[in-house]
XYZ file of C-alpha atoms in Angstrom:
350
model
C -6.106 -19.715 -8.660
C -7.859 -18.259 -5.695
C -8.819 -20.400 -2.761
C -12.425 -21.447 -2.370
C -12.871 -18.946 0.422
C -12.468 -16.094 -2.047
C -15.378 -17.494 -4.041
C -17.850 -16.401 -1.429
C -16.883 -12.729 -1.765
C -19.360 -10.752 -3.926
C -17.882 -9.906 -7.320
C -18.159 -6.188 -6.703
C -15.639 -6.411 -3.874
C -13.108 -7.939 -6.232
C -13.228 -5.009 -8.660
C -9.915 -3.149 -8.705
C -11.870 0.097 -8.649
C -13.479 -0.603 -5.314
C -11.637 0.939 -2.378
C -12.358 -2.053 -0.193
C -10.710 -4.403 -2.654
C -7.292 -2.790 -2.885
C -5.802 -4.693 0.005
C -7.074 -7.969 -1.450
C -5.709 -7.226 -4.900
C -2.316 -6.173 -3.583
C -1.895 -9.703 -2.246
C -2.751 -11.191 -5.646
C -1.105 -8.907 -8.171
C 2.366 -7.398 -8.212
C 2.374 -3.697 -7.441
C 4.107 -1.593 -10.131
C 6.666 0.945 -9.052
C 4.444 3.791 -10.227
C 0.753 3.675 -9.471
C -1.282 3.999 -12.651
C -4.769 3.972 -11.191
C -6.903 6.214 -13.326
C -10.659 6.478 -13.742
C -11.755 3.820 -16.196
C -14.787 4.066 -18.424
C -17.432 2.178 -16.483
C -20.645 3.122 -18.240
C -21.933 0.973 -21.072
C -24.311 3.821 -21.888
C -21.346 6.159 -22.468
C -19.732 3.701 -24.877
C -22.947 3.243 -26.829
C -23.703 6.954 -26.905
C -20.269 7.757 -28.300
C -20.543 5.016 -30.951
C -24.014 6.123 -31.974
C -22.971 9.760 -32.158
C -20.115 8.821 -34.464
C -22.324 6.697 -36.706
C -25.465 8.807 -36.642
C -27.596 6.195 -34.932
C -30.562 7.489 -33.006
C -31.317 4.943 -30.307
C -29.662 2.871 -27.603
C -31.371 -0.441 -28.322
C -28.814 -1.713 -30.843
C -25.795 -1.496 -28.565
C -25.291 -4.611 -26.441
C -22.206 -5.609 -24.535
C -21.537 -9.319 -25.038
C -18.830 -11.390 -23.369
C -17.451 -13.783 -25.988
C -15.551 -16.016 -23.577
C -16.425 -17.287 -20.134
C -17.102 -20.522 -18.276
C -19.621 -21.795 -15.764
C -19.444 -24.917 -13.677
C -21.391 -26.612 -10.939
C -21.725 -25.315 -7.398
C -20.718 -27.842 -4.726
C -24.400 -28.690 -4.236
C -24.984 -29.154 -7.989
C -21.888 -31.312 -8.242
C -23.217 -33.559 -5.497
C -26.684 -33.737 -7.000
C -25.930 -34.712 -10.571
C -23.306 -32.510 -12.235
C -20.008 -34.076 -11.078
C -16.604 -32.756 -11.997
C -14.166 -34.699 -14.065
C -11.706 -36.551 -11.796
C -8.837 -34.291 -10.860
C -10.575 -31.216 -12.276
C -12.419 -29.988 -9.196
C -12.292 -26.168 -9.228
C -11.056 -23.932 -6.438
C -12.980 -20.912 -7.705
C -16.703 -20.278 -7.554
C -18.093 -20.506 -11.075
C -21.839 -21.136 -10.809
C -24.318 -19.295 -12.993
C -25.866 -17.334 -10.104
C -22.498 -15.765 -9.367
C -21.955 -15.078 -13.062
C -25.329 -13.344 -13.416
C -24.548 -11.166 -10.405
C -21.225 -10.127 -11.930
C -22.719 -9.488 -15.359
C -25.482 -7.358 -13.909
C -22.998 -5.244 -11.957
C -20.783 -4.785 -15.011
C -23.594 -4.017 -17.448
C -22.952 -7.025 -19.680
C -25.989 -8.164 -21.635
C -25.090 -11.681 -22.791
C -22.301 -14.180 -23.160
C -20.883 -17.183 -24.982
C -20.298 -19.963 -22.448
C -17.321 -22.185 -23.293
C -17.538 -25.723 -21.924
C -15.045 -25.892 -19.035
C -12.377 -28.537 -18.656
C -13.732 -29.127 -15.144
C -16.668 -31.067 -16.653
C -14.633 -32.347 -19.643
C -17.015 -33.865 -22.230
C -20.058 -33.994 -19.924
C -21.992 -30.978 -21.175
C -25.081 -31.483 -18.971
C -24.400 -28.571 -16.596
C -23.781 -26.016 -19.343
C -26.732 -27.379 -21.310
C -28.998 -26.808 -18.297
C -27.827 -23.193 -18.084
C -28.425 -22.595 -21.792
C -31.967 -23.950 -21.520
C -32.736 -21.863 -18.432
C -31.435 -18.596 -19.906
C -31.893 -18.883 -23.706
C -31.801 -15.124 -24.363
C -28.771 -14.561 -22.140
C -26.361 -17.289 -23.189
C -25.268 -19.439 -26.109
C -22.853 -22.317 -25.815
C -19.494 -23.459 -27.175
C -19.012 -27.210 -26.699
C -15.694 -29.024 -26.258
C -14.494 -31.238 -29.108
C -13.697 -34.809 -28.139
C -10.822 -35.976 -30.399
C -10.907 -39.632 -29.265
C -9.379 -42.066 -31.739
C -12.661 -43.973 -32.162
C -14.334 -40.915 -33.716
C -17.159 -40.875 -31.157
C -16.627 -37.163 -30.722
C -17.961 -36.457 -34.206
C -21.440 -37.780 -33.382
C -21.307 -36.014 -30.020
C -20.481 -32.735 -31.771
C -23.408 -33.127 -34.143
C -25.763 -33.943 -31.253
C -24.694 -30.936 -29.223
C -25.074 -28.504 -32.102
C -28.202 -29.904 -33.727
C -30.131 -31.174 -30.722
C -28.809 -29.088 -27.808
C -28.369 -25.900 -29.875
C -24.705 -25.197 -29.130
C -23.388 -22.575 -31.536
C -19.605 -23.209 -31.533
C -16.991 -25.825 -30.633
C -13.639 -25.535 -28.895
C -10.505 -27.285 -30.076
C -8.005 -27.861 -27.301
C -4.960 -29.473 -28.940
C -3.779 -30.722 -25.539
C -6.704 -33.161 -25.548
C -5.578 -34.922 -28.733
C -4.055 -38.370 -28.163
C -0.333 -38.264 -27.503
C 1.646 -37.599 -30.667
C -1.447 -36.695 -32.672
C -2.181 -33.355 -34.350
C -5.379 -31.434 -34.967
C -4.912 -32.318 -38.632
C -5.285 -36.072 -38.038
C -8.303 -37.892 -39.498
C -10.524 -37.256 -36.473
C -9.466 -33.623 -36.242
C -10.205 -33.007 -39.880
C -13.584 -34.681 -39.577
C -14.470 -32.558 -36.526
C -13.308 -29.378 -38.235
C -15.220 -30.149 -41.424
C -18.359 -31.118 -39.514
C -18.262 -27.852 -37.589
C -18.158 -25.931 -40.851
C -20.976 -28.007 -42.286
C -23.115 -27.210 -39.232
C -22.205 -23.524 -39.239
C -20.402 -23.709 -35.887
C -17.188 -21.673 -35.502
C -14.173 -23.480 -34.100
C -12.518 -21.747 -31.169
C -8.861 -22.746 -30.837
C -6.977 -22.550 -27.572
C -3.225 -22.570 -28.259
C -2.105 -22.364 -24.636
C 1.426 -23.476 -25.552
C 1.730 -20.657 -28.066
C 0.803 -20.127 -31.691
C 4.188 -21.297 -32.978
C 3.523 -24.880 -31.952
C 0.378 -25.101 -34.051
C 0.715 -22.584 -36.879
C 1.205 -25.209 -39.608
C -1.795 -27.243 -38.485
C -3.999 -24.173 -38.339
C -2.921 -22.912 -41.748
C -3.578 -26.368 -43.222
C -7.084 -26.541 -41.724
C -7.949 -23.016 -42.805
C -6.735 -23.717 -46.342
C -8.484 -27.040 -46.729
C -11.778 -26.080 -45.051
C -12.480 -22.414 -45.813
C -16.158 -22.814 -44.868
C -15.218 -23.378 -41.205
C -14.963 -20.184 -39.177
C -12.060 -20.013 -36.701
C -11.848 -17.964 -33.503
C -8.583 -17.629 -31.602
C -9.034 -17.607 -27.833
C -7.071 -15.014 -25.844
C -5.228 -13.454 -28.782
C -3.585 -16.843 -29.401
C -1.801 -16.355 -26.081
C 0.511 -13.751 -27.634
C 2.031 -11.347 -25.109
C 3.689 -8.044 -26.118
C 6.828 -9.244 -27.917
C 10.155 -8.701 -26.141
C 12.469 -10.588 -28.528
C 12.731 -11.728 -32.123
C 11.121 -15.137 -31.506
C 8.097 -13.566 -29.854
C 7.799 -10.997 -32.623
C 7.955 -13.756 -35.208
C 5.197 -15.682 -33.398
C 2.968 -12.635 -33.123
C 3.556 -11.754 -36.800
C 2.559 -15.294 -37.797
C -0.659 -14.822 -35.844
C -1.325 -11.494 -37.556
C -0.619 -13.100 -40.921
C -3.513 -15.506 -40.362
C -5.765 -12.516 -41.009
C -5.338 -13.370 -44.710
C -7.958 -16.045 -44.095
C -11.255 -14.099 -44.012
C -12.886 -16.776 -41.835
C -10.522 -16.140 -38.898
C -11.631 -14.068 -35.894
C -9.875 -13.060 -32.670
C -10.898 -12.879 -29.024
C -9.271 -9.983 -27.221
C -9.925 -11.849 -24.025
C -8.380 -12.807 -20.687
C -6.113 -9.777 -20.709
C -4.513 -10.971 -17.486
C -3.117 -13.941 -19.445
C -1.520 -11.864 -22.243
C -0.113 -8.943 -20.286
C 3.254 -8.369 -18.655
C 1.834 -5.673 -16.367
C -0.623 -5.262 -13.529
C -4.178 -4.039 -14.065
C -5.367 -2.315 -16.231
C -2.985 -4.153 -18.583
C -2.001 -1.125 -20.648
C 0.800 -2.975 -22.428
C -1.817 -4.953 -24.378
C -2.790 -1.720 -26.166
C -0.124 -2.282 -28.813
C -1.312 -5.840 -29.335
C -4.833 -4.518 -29.820
C -3.707 -1.780 -32.219
C -1.817 -4.241 -34.416
C -4.629 -6.775 -34.405
C -7.122 -4.119 -35.434
C -4.804 -3.079 -38.269
C -4.527 -6.665 -39.500
C -7.987 -8.097 -38.846
C -10.257 -5.093 -38.503
C -12.410 -4.447 -35.445
C -15.288 -6.365 -37.032
C -13.284 -9.588 -36.520
C -12.339 -8.908 -32.907
C -14.430 -9.586 -29.788
C -13.974 -8.974 -26.108
C -14.055 -11.822 -23.553
C -13.536 -11.906 -19.794
C -12.516 -15.529 -19.066
C -14.822 -15.628 -16.027
C -14.439 -16.952 -13.367
C -10.641 -17.025 -13.661
C -10.628 -13.262 -14.067
C -12.439 -12.559 -10.805
C -9.443 -12.880 -8.434
C -7.286 -11.081 -10.980
C -9.173 -7.815 -11.456
C -12.846 -8.513 -10.870
C -15.409 -9.124 -13.609
C -16.434 -5.480 -13.882
C -12.780 -4.503 -13.936
C -12.201 -6.838 -16.903
C -14.845 -5.069 -18.925
C -13.687 -1.604 -17.947
C -10.103 -2.400 -18.902
C -11.122 -2.858 -22.545
C -12.265 0.736 -22.938
C -9.292 2.001 -20.967
C -6.739 0.118 -23.046
C -8.512 1.085 -26.277
C -8.206 4.710 -25.255
C -4.420 4.386 -25.083
C -4.239 3.783 -28.836
C -7.177 5.953 -29.913
C -9.484 3.124 -30.962
C -12.561 4.785 -32.457
C -15.898 4.560 -30.692
C -17.337 2.593 -33.614
C -14.472 0.073 -33.466
C -14.975 -0.226 -29.722
C -18.624 -1.007 -30.280
C -17.608 -3.868 -32.600
C -15.171 -5.268 -30.035
C -17.546 -5.007 -27.086
C -20.421 -6.823 -28.691
C -21.204 -6.148 -32.312
C -18.685 -8.602 -33.767
C -19.826 -11.584 -31.711
C -23.501 -10.635 -32.228
C -23.103 -10.606 -35.996
C -21.109 -13.833 -35.967
C -23.840 -15.613 -33.986
C -26.943 -14.258 -35.679
C -30.136 -14.459 -33.617
C -28.395 -14.768 -30.264
C -29.022 -12.494 -27.267
C -32.419 -11.464 -28.531
C -35.017 -10.855 -25.843
C -38.284 -12.686 -26.674
């Protein structure tokens, strides 16, 4: 993580394409032996125009770029005035909504799905306030509380029905010690999400292999519940048989039609420096298995800012897609159409 002093730097100065940022980035990222800095596609208009030309569409209004995965948390002032952080989870990065809006505007991103951050744990008041202030810009993904007493089930229903959250995140690391996502509470949460029409985003930070049996069981038993894998299920380009087996098991989950994938947080799934070209083969294989209409881009703001800048994160998608000849129509799905169709009615200007 970056220090808090980096948080005050405008997001445009953290873009890897900005000349003034190169010294900063060289201190954060390893420098490859051969410089691979090439012009990246930076214009949302160009992406939309290419997609519309390929499909015969006649206008630009239908093409929106939507970030399917980011976080916001309180500023120091907000934390002091009523939105405290969970003990031990105080952030070192700036992650307030004003900074996010500045970055989105610079990058040409139209809307986003805000995932409840661990920094506020199960206190959703800060994110809820952002959703109410910017209803046409953001929708929310709440954090499932798998407490043994089952209190998280009522909280989930309240957040979705009353506070209008549209999805819920399962973090298996939050389950009580020794418990699995398939325990009684986990099953109840998963079933309730499906009943309420809220996709379940799963963060398998320890790797897909540790959870594949639980996930297959949940998908089999509750086919009405949509699943979204955060960050490509944390699969990096395979370098050995075990990693290939894990990635193949992730691809094999495409047999469940309710499973979607976030091609997000590329800095977490790469073995290279920006623009993360080695993830192109991951993307190609995921498109082959799932189809572009089940894949969505996500930045993982604000963690991405010290890595490559927010704008750089968006530009990397088009660049990487170009390495494996992803079609313009598929790119349109990944950059916004998939998430927009999954969450019908979101990101619509009144």
